[in-house]
């Protein structure tokens, strides 16, 4: 399948375009016009016959170029034909329809780029969390005897990563005014405080490291932060089967999902 070719206007007659350049231009326009004509039916909002006639005119122009007709002459002749309305509006209809295709393709490419950047950020967030778990290969327990959580935070389209550990006694930064503002609108949905989560710790590190001070929730870029969490599974006998203690991926808890959604962050 040929890559998408966006519409470009007719090259000017002066300076005279190169033969290959003009030949390629007419070839692309003809193939696009023929594809448009092929997609049209009796219910289309423009005449299929007129669009096919435009395709034939473009093919004629290609023939003139192959016969070594001066390119300036070909451009002038085709432009004059359009100016005399010999196309009966077919050219303008083609240009308008091609613009729709060009926009759709641009939107597709933009989405593909964004999806790729998000995927890469998810990988970096996961890698950051998993790398830190290796520092605590023998486990990391809370004072309640349950496994602690380690979170990785990555920024879309940036190499920077941050990590956090659950339990305020393990947090790198004691507090942050933006975190305080963020947690005000949440409720305690888990048995532990909202401020104690590993994701909160990682977010505090990100806020403190920001090159330009972030002093309000509104300044946190939406859709740009990605979290990944690992929890220490204490193992033991469960359902008659022994489970070896280990680190495992886990989703954000019910405390964190409240503010994660508020800032438009993503989860890996």
CSV table of C-alpha atoms in Angstrom, one decimal:
chain,number,residue,atom,x,y,z
A,1,UNK,CA,0.0,0.0,0.0
A,2,UNK,CA,1.4,3.4,-1.0
A,3,UNK,CA,1.9,6.0,1.8
A,4,UNK,CA,-0.6,8.8,1.9
A,5,UNK,CA,0.3,11.7,-0.4
A,6,UNK,CA,-1.2,15.1,0.7
A,7,UNK,CA,-2.6,17.6,-1.8
A,8,UNK,CA,-0.2,20.2,-3.1
A,9,UNK,CA,-1.1,23.0,-5.5
A,10,UNK,CA,-0.2,23.2,-9.2
A,11,UNK,CA,3.5,24.3,-9.5
A,12,UNK,CA,3.8,27.8,-11.0
A,13,UNK,CA,4.8,28.2,-14.7
A,14,UNK,CA,7.7,30.5,-13.8
A,15,UNK,CA,10.3,29.4,-13.1
A,16,UNK,CA,9.4,26.4,-15.2
A,17,UNK,CA,9.2,23.2,-13.0
A,18,UNK,CA,11.4,20.3,-13.7
A,19,UNK,CA,9.9,17.6,-16.0
A,20,UNK,CA,10.1,14.9,-13.2
A,21,UNK,CA,8.5,17.3,-10.6
A,22,UNK,CA,5.6,18.2,-12.8
A,23,UNK,CA,5.1,14.7,-14.1
A,24,UNK,CA,5.0,13.4,-10.5
A,25,UNK,CA,2.5,16.1,-9.6
A,26,UNK,CA,0.1,15.2,-12.4
A,27,UNK,CA,0.5,11.5,-11.7
A,28,UNK,CA,-0.5,11.9,-8.0
A,29,UNK,CA,-3.4,14.2,-8.8
A,30,UNK,CA,-4.7,11.8,-11.5
A,31,UNK,CA,-4.5,8.8,-9.2
A,32,UNK,CA,-6.3,10.6,-6.4
A,33,UNK,CA,-9.0,11.9,-8.8
A,34,UNK,CA,-9.5,8.4,-10.3
A,35,UNK,CA,-9.8,6.9,-6.8
A,36,UNK,CA,-12.3,9.6,-5.9
A,37,UNK,CA,-14.3,8.9,-9.1
A,38,UNK,CA,-14.2,5.2,-8.3
A,39,UNK,CA,-15.7,5.7,-4.9
A,40,UNK,CA,-18.6,7.8,-6.3
A,41,UNK,CA,-22.1,6.5,-6.9
A,42,UNK,CA,-25.4,8.0,-8.2
A,43,UNK,CA,-26.1,9.2,-4.7
A,44,UNK,CA,-22.8,11.2,-4.5
A,45,UNK,CA,-23.1,15.0,-4.1
A,46,UNK,CA,-21.0,15.5,-7.3
A,47,UNK,CA,-21.1,14.0,-10.8
A,48,UNK,CA,-19.0,10.8,-11.3
A,49,UNK,CA,-18.9,11.5,-15.0
A,50,UNK,CA,-17.3,15.0,-14.5
A,51,UNK,CA,-14.8,13.5,-12.1
A,52,UNK,CA,-13.8,10.8,-14.6
A,53,UNK,CA,-13.5,13.5,-17.2
A,54,UNK,CA,-11.1,15.4,-14.9
A,55,UNK,CA,-9.1,12.2,-14.6
A,56,UNK,CA,-8.8,11.9,-18.3
A,57,UNK,CA,-7.6,15.6,-18.6
A,58,UNK,CA,-4.9,14.9,-16.0
A,59,UNK,CA,-3.8,11.9,-18.0
A,60,UNK,CA,-3.6,14.0,-21.1
A,61,UNK,CA,-1.3,16.5,-19.3
A,62,UNK,CA,0.9,13.6,-18.3
A,63,UNK,CA,1.1,12.6,-22.0
A,64,UNK,CA,2.2,16.2,-23.0
A,65,UNK,CA,5.0,16.0,-20.4
A,66,UNK,CA,6.2,12.6,-21.7
A,67,UNK,CA,6.2,14.2,-25.2
A,68,UNK,CA,8.7,16.8,-23.9
A,69,UNK,CA,6.2,19.7,-24.1
A,70,UNK,CA,7.8,22.5,-22.1
A,71,UNK,CA,6.6,22.3,-18.6
A,72,UNK,CA,5.7,26.0,-18.4
A,73,UNK,CA,3.4,25.4,-21.4
A,74,UNK,CA,1.7,22.4,-19.7
A,75,UNK,CA,1.1,24.4,-16.5
A,76,UNK,CA,-0.3,27.4,-18.4
A,77,UNK,CA,-2.5,25.2,-20.5
A,78,UNK,CA,-4.0,23.3,-17.5
A,79,UNK,CA,-4.5,26.4,-15.4
A,80,UNK,CA,-6.2,28.1,-18.4
A,81,UNK,CA,-8.5,25.1,-18.7
A,82,UNK,CA,-9.5,25.4,-15.0
A,83,UNK,CA,-9.9,29.2,-15.3
A,84,UNK,CA,-12.3,28.6,-18.2
A,85,UNK,CA,-14.3,26.3,-16.0
A,86,UNK,CA,-13.9,23.4,-18.4
A,87,UNK,CA,-13.8,21.1,-15.4
A,88,UNK,CA,-17.3,22.2,-14.4
A,89,UNK,CA,-16.3,22.4,-10.7
A,90,UNK,CA,-14.7,18.9,-10.6
A,91,UNK,CA,-11.3,20.3,-9.5
A,92,UNK,CA,-12.6,22.2,-6.6
A,93,UNK,CA,-14.6,19.2,-5.5
A,94,UNK,CA,-11.6,17.0,-5.7
A,95,UNK,CA,-9.5,19.5,-3.7
A,96,UNK,CA,-12.1,19.7,-1.0
A,97,UNK,CA,-12.5,15.9,-0.7
A,98,UNK,CA,-8.7,15.5,-0.7
A,99,UNK,CA,-8.4,18.0,2.1
A,100,UNK,CA,-10.7,15.8,4.2
A,101,UNK,CA,-8.5,12.8,3.6
A,102,UNK,CA,-5.4,14.8,4.4
A,103,UNK,CA,-6.8,15.9,7.7
A,104,UNK,CA,-7.9,12.4,8.6
A,105,UNK,CA,-4.4,11.1,7.8
A,106,UNK,CA,-2.8,13.9,9.8
A,107,UNK,CA,-5.1,13.1,12.8
A,108,UNK,CA,-4.2,9.4,12.5
A,109,UNK,CA,-0.5,10.1,12.5
A,110,UNK,CA,-0.8,12.5,15.4
A,111,UNK,CA,-2.7,9.8,17.4
A,112,UNK,CA,-0.2,7.1,16.4
A,113,UNK,CA,2.7,9.3,17.6
A,114,UNK,CA,0.9,10.1,20.9
A,115,UNK,CA,0.0,6.4,21.5
A,116,UNK,CA,3.7,5.5,20.9
A,117,UNK,CA,4.9,8.1,23.3
A,118,UNK,CA,2.4,6.9,26.0
A,119,UNK,CA,3.5,3.3,25.4
A,120,UNK,CA,7.1,4.3,25.9
A,121,UNK,CA,6.3,6.2,29.0
A,122,UNK,CA,4.4,3.2,30.4
A,123,UNK,CA,7.5,1.1,29.8
A,124,UNK,CA,9.7,3.6,31.6
A,125,UNK,CA,7.3,3.8,34.6
A,126,UNK,CA,7.3,0.0,34.8
A,127,UNK,CA,11.1,-0.2,34.5
A,128,UNK,CA,11.6,2.5,37.2
A,129,UNK,CA,9.3,0.6,39.7
A,130,UNK,CA,10.8,-2.8,38.9
A,131,UNK,CA,14.4,-1.5,39.2
A,132,UNK,CA,13.6,-0.2,42.7
A,133,UNK,CA,12.0,-3.5,43.8
A,134,UNK,CA,15.4,-5.1,43.1
A,135,UNK,CA,16.9,-2.9,45.9
A,136,UNK,CA,14.4,-4.6,48.2
A,137,UNK,CA,14.6,-8.1,46.7
A,138,UNK,CA,13.9,-9.6,50.1
A,139,UNK,CA,10.7,-7.7,50.5
A,140,UNK,CA,9.4,-4.5,52.0
A,141,UNK,CA,6.9,-4.7,54.8
A,142,UNK,CA,4.8,-2.0,56.5
A,143,UNK,CA,4.5,-1.8,60.3
A,144,UNK,CA,1.2,-3.7,59.9
A,145,UNK,CA,3.1,-6.6,58.4
A,146,UNK,CA,1.6,-6.2,55.0
A,147,UNK,CA,3.6,-5.6,51.8
A,148,UNK,CA,4.5,-2.1,50.9
A,149,UNK,CA,4.0,-0.7,47.4
A,150,UNK,CA,6.6,0.8,45.1
A,151,UNK,CA,5.5,3.1,42.3
A,152,UNK,CA,7.3,4.3,39.2
A,153,UNK,CA,6.3,7.6,37.5
A,154,UNK,CA,7.3,8.5,34.0
A,155,UNK,CA,6.5,11.6,31.9
A,156,UNK,CA,5.3,11.3,28.4
A,157,UNK,CA,8.0,12.3,25.8
A,158,UNK,CA,10.6,12.8,28.5
A,159,UNK,CA,13.4,10.4,29.8
A,160,UNK,CA,12.8,11.5,33.4
A,161,UNK,CA,11.4,8.9,35.9
A,162,UNK,CA,10.5,9.1,39.6
A,163,UNK,CA,9.8,6.5,42.2
A,164,UNK,CA,7.9,6.3,45.5
A,165,UNK,CA,7.3,3.9,48.4
A,166,UNK,CA,4.1,3.6,50.4
A,167,UNK,CA,4.1,4.8,54.0
A,168,UNK,CA,5.0,8.4,54.9
A,169,UNK,CA,7.9,7.1,56.9
A,170,UNK,CA,9.5,6.1,53.5
A,171,UNK,CA,8.6,9.2,51.5
A,172,UNK,CA,11.4,11.2,50.1
A,173,UNK,CA,9.6,14.5,50.7
A,174,UNK,CA,7.5,15.1,53.8
A,175,UNK,CA,4.9,17.3,52.2
A,176,UNK,CA,4.0,19.5,49.2
A,177,UNK,CA,1.3,22.1,49.0
A,178,UNK,CA,0.0,20.9,45.6
A,179,UNK,CA,-0.4,17.4,47.1
A,180,UNK,CA,-2.3,18.8,50.0
A,181,UNK,CA,-4.6,20.6,47.5
A,182,UNK,CA,-5.0,17.5,45.4
A,183,UNK,CA,-5.9,15.2,48.3
A,184,UNK,CA,-8.5,17.6,49.8
A,185,UNK,CA,-11.1,16.5,47.3
A,186,UNK,CA,-10.6,12.8,48.0
A,187,UNK,CA,-12.1,10.5,50.6
A,188,UNK,CA,-10.4,7.6,52.5
A,189,UNK,CA,-11.5,4.6,50.5
A,190,UNK,CA,-8.8,2.2,51.8
A,191,UNK,CA,-7.6,1.3,55.3
A,192,UNK,CA,-4.5,3.5,54.9
A,193,UNK,CA,-4.4,7.3,54.6
A,194,UNK,CA,-4.5,8.9,51.2
A,195,UNK,CA,-1.2,10.7,51.7
A,196,UNK,CA,0.7,7.5,52.4
A,197,UNK,CA,0.5,5.9,49.0
A,198,UNK,CA,3.6,5.2,46.8
A,199,UNK,CA,2.1,7.1,43.9
A,200,UNK,CA,1.8,10.2,46.1
A,201,UNK,CA,5.5,9.8,47.1
A,202,UNK,CA,6.5,9.6,43.4
A,203,UNK,CA,4.3,12.5,42.5
A,204,UNK,CA,5.9,14.6,45.2
A,205,UNK,CA,9.3,13.8,43.8
A,206,UNK,CA,8.1,14.9,40.3
A,207,UNK,CA,6.7,18.2,41.7
A,208,UNK,CA,9.9,19.0,43.6
A,209,UNK,CA,12.0,18.2,40.5
A,210,UNK,CA,10.0,20.3,38.0
A,211,UNK,CA,12.3,22.9,36.3
A,212,UNK,CA,9.5,25.5,36.6
A,213,UNK,CA,7.8,25.5,40.0
A,214,UNK,CA,4.4,23.8,40.0
A,215,UNK,CA,2.3,25.5,42.6
A,216,UNK,CA,-1.3,24.4,41.6
A,217,UNK,CA,-3.1,21.4,40.3
A,218,UNK,CA,-3.9,23.2,37.1
A,219,UNK,CA,-0.2,23.3,36.2
A,220,UNK,CA,0.2,19.5,36.2
A,221,UNK,CA,0.1,18.5,32.6
A,222,UNK,CA,-2.9,16.4,31.8
A,223,UNK,CA,-2.3,13.1,30.1
A,224,UNK,CA,1.5,13.4,30.6
A,225,UNK,CA,2.1,11.4,33.8
A,226,UNK,CA,2.1,7.6,33.9
A,227,UNK,CA,2.2,5.5,37.0
A,228,UNK,CA,3.1,1.8,37.5
A,229,UNK,CA,3.0,0.1,40.9
A,230,UNK,CA,4.5,-3.1,42.3
A,231,UNK,CA,3.4,-4.5,45.6
A,232,UNK,CA,5.2,-7.0,47.9
A,233,UNK,CA,3.2,-10.2,48.1
A,234,UNK,CA,4.1,-11.7,51.5
A,235,UNK,CA,3.2,-15.1,50.2
A,236,UNK,CA,2.4,-18.0,52.5
A,237,UNK,CA,-0.2,-20.7,52.2
A,238,UNK,CA,-3.3,-19.6,50.5
A,239,UNK,CA,-6.1,-22.0,49.5
A,240,UNK,CA,-4.0,-25.0,50.4
A,241,UNK,CA,-1.2,-23.9,48.1
A,242,UNK,CA,2.1,-22.2,49.2
A,243,UNK,CA,2.9,-19.0,47.5
A,244,UNK,CA,6.5,-17.7,47.5
A,245,UNK,CA,6.9,-14.1,48.6
A,246,UNK,CA,7.5,-11.9,45.6
A,247,UNK,CA,6.9,-8.5,44.0
A,248,UNK,CA,4.0,-8.2,41.6
A,249,UNK,CA,2.3,-5.6,39.5
A,250,UNK,CA,-0.8,-3.9,41.0
A,251,UNK,CA,-3.3,-1.2,40.0
A,252,UNK,CA,-3.7,2.0,41.8
A,253,UNK,CA,-5.7,1.7,45.0
A,254,UNK,CA,-9.1,3.3,45.5
A,255,UNK,CA,-7.5,6.3,47.3
A,256,UNK,CA,-5.2,7.1,44.4
A,257,UNK,CA,-7.7,6.5,41.5
A,258,UNK,CA,-9.6,9.6,42.8
A,259,UNK,CA,-6.7,12.0,42.3
A,260,UNK,CA,-5.2,10.2,39.3
A,261,UNK,CA,-8.3,10.8,37.4
A,262,UNK,CA,-8.4,14.4,38.5
A,263,UNK,CA,-5.0,15.2,37.0
A,264,UNK,CA,-5.6,13.1,33.9
A,265,UNK,CA,-2.7,10.7,34.7
A,266,UNK,CA,-2.4,7.3,33.2
A,267,UNK,CA,-1.7,3.9,34.7
A,268,UNK,CA,0.6,1.3,33.2
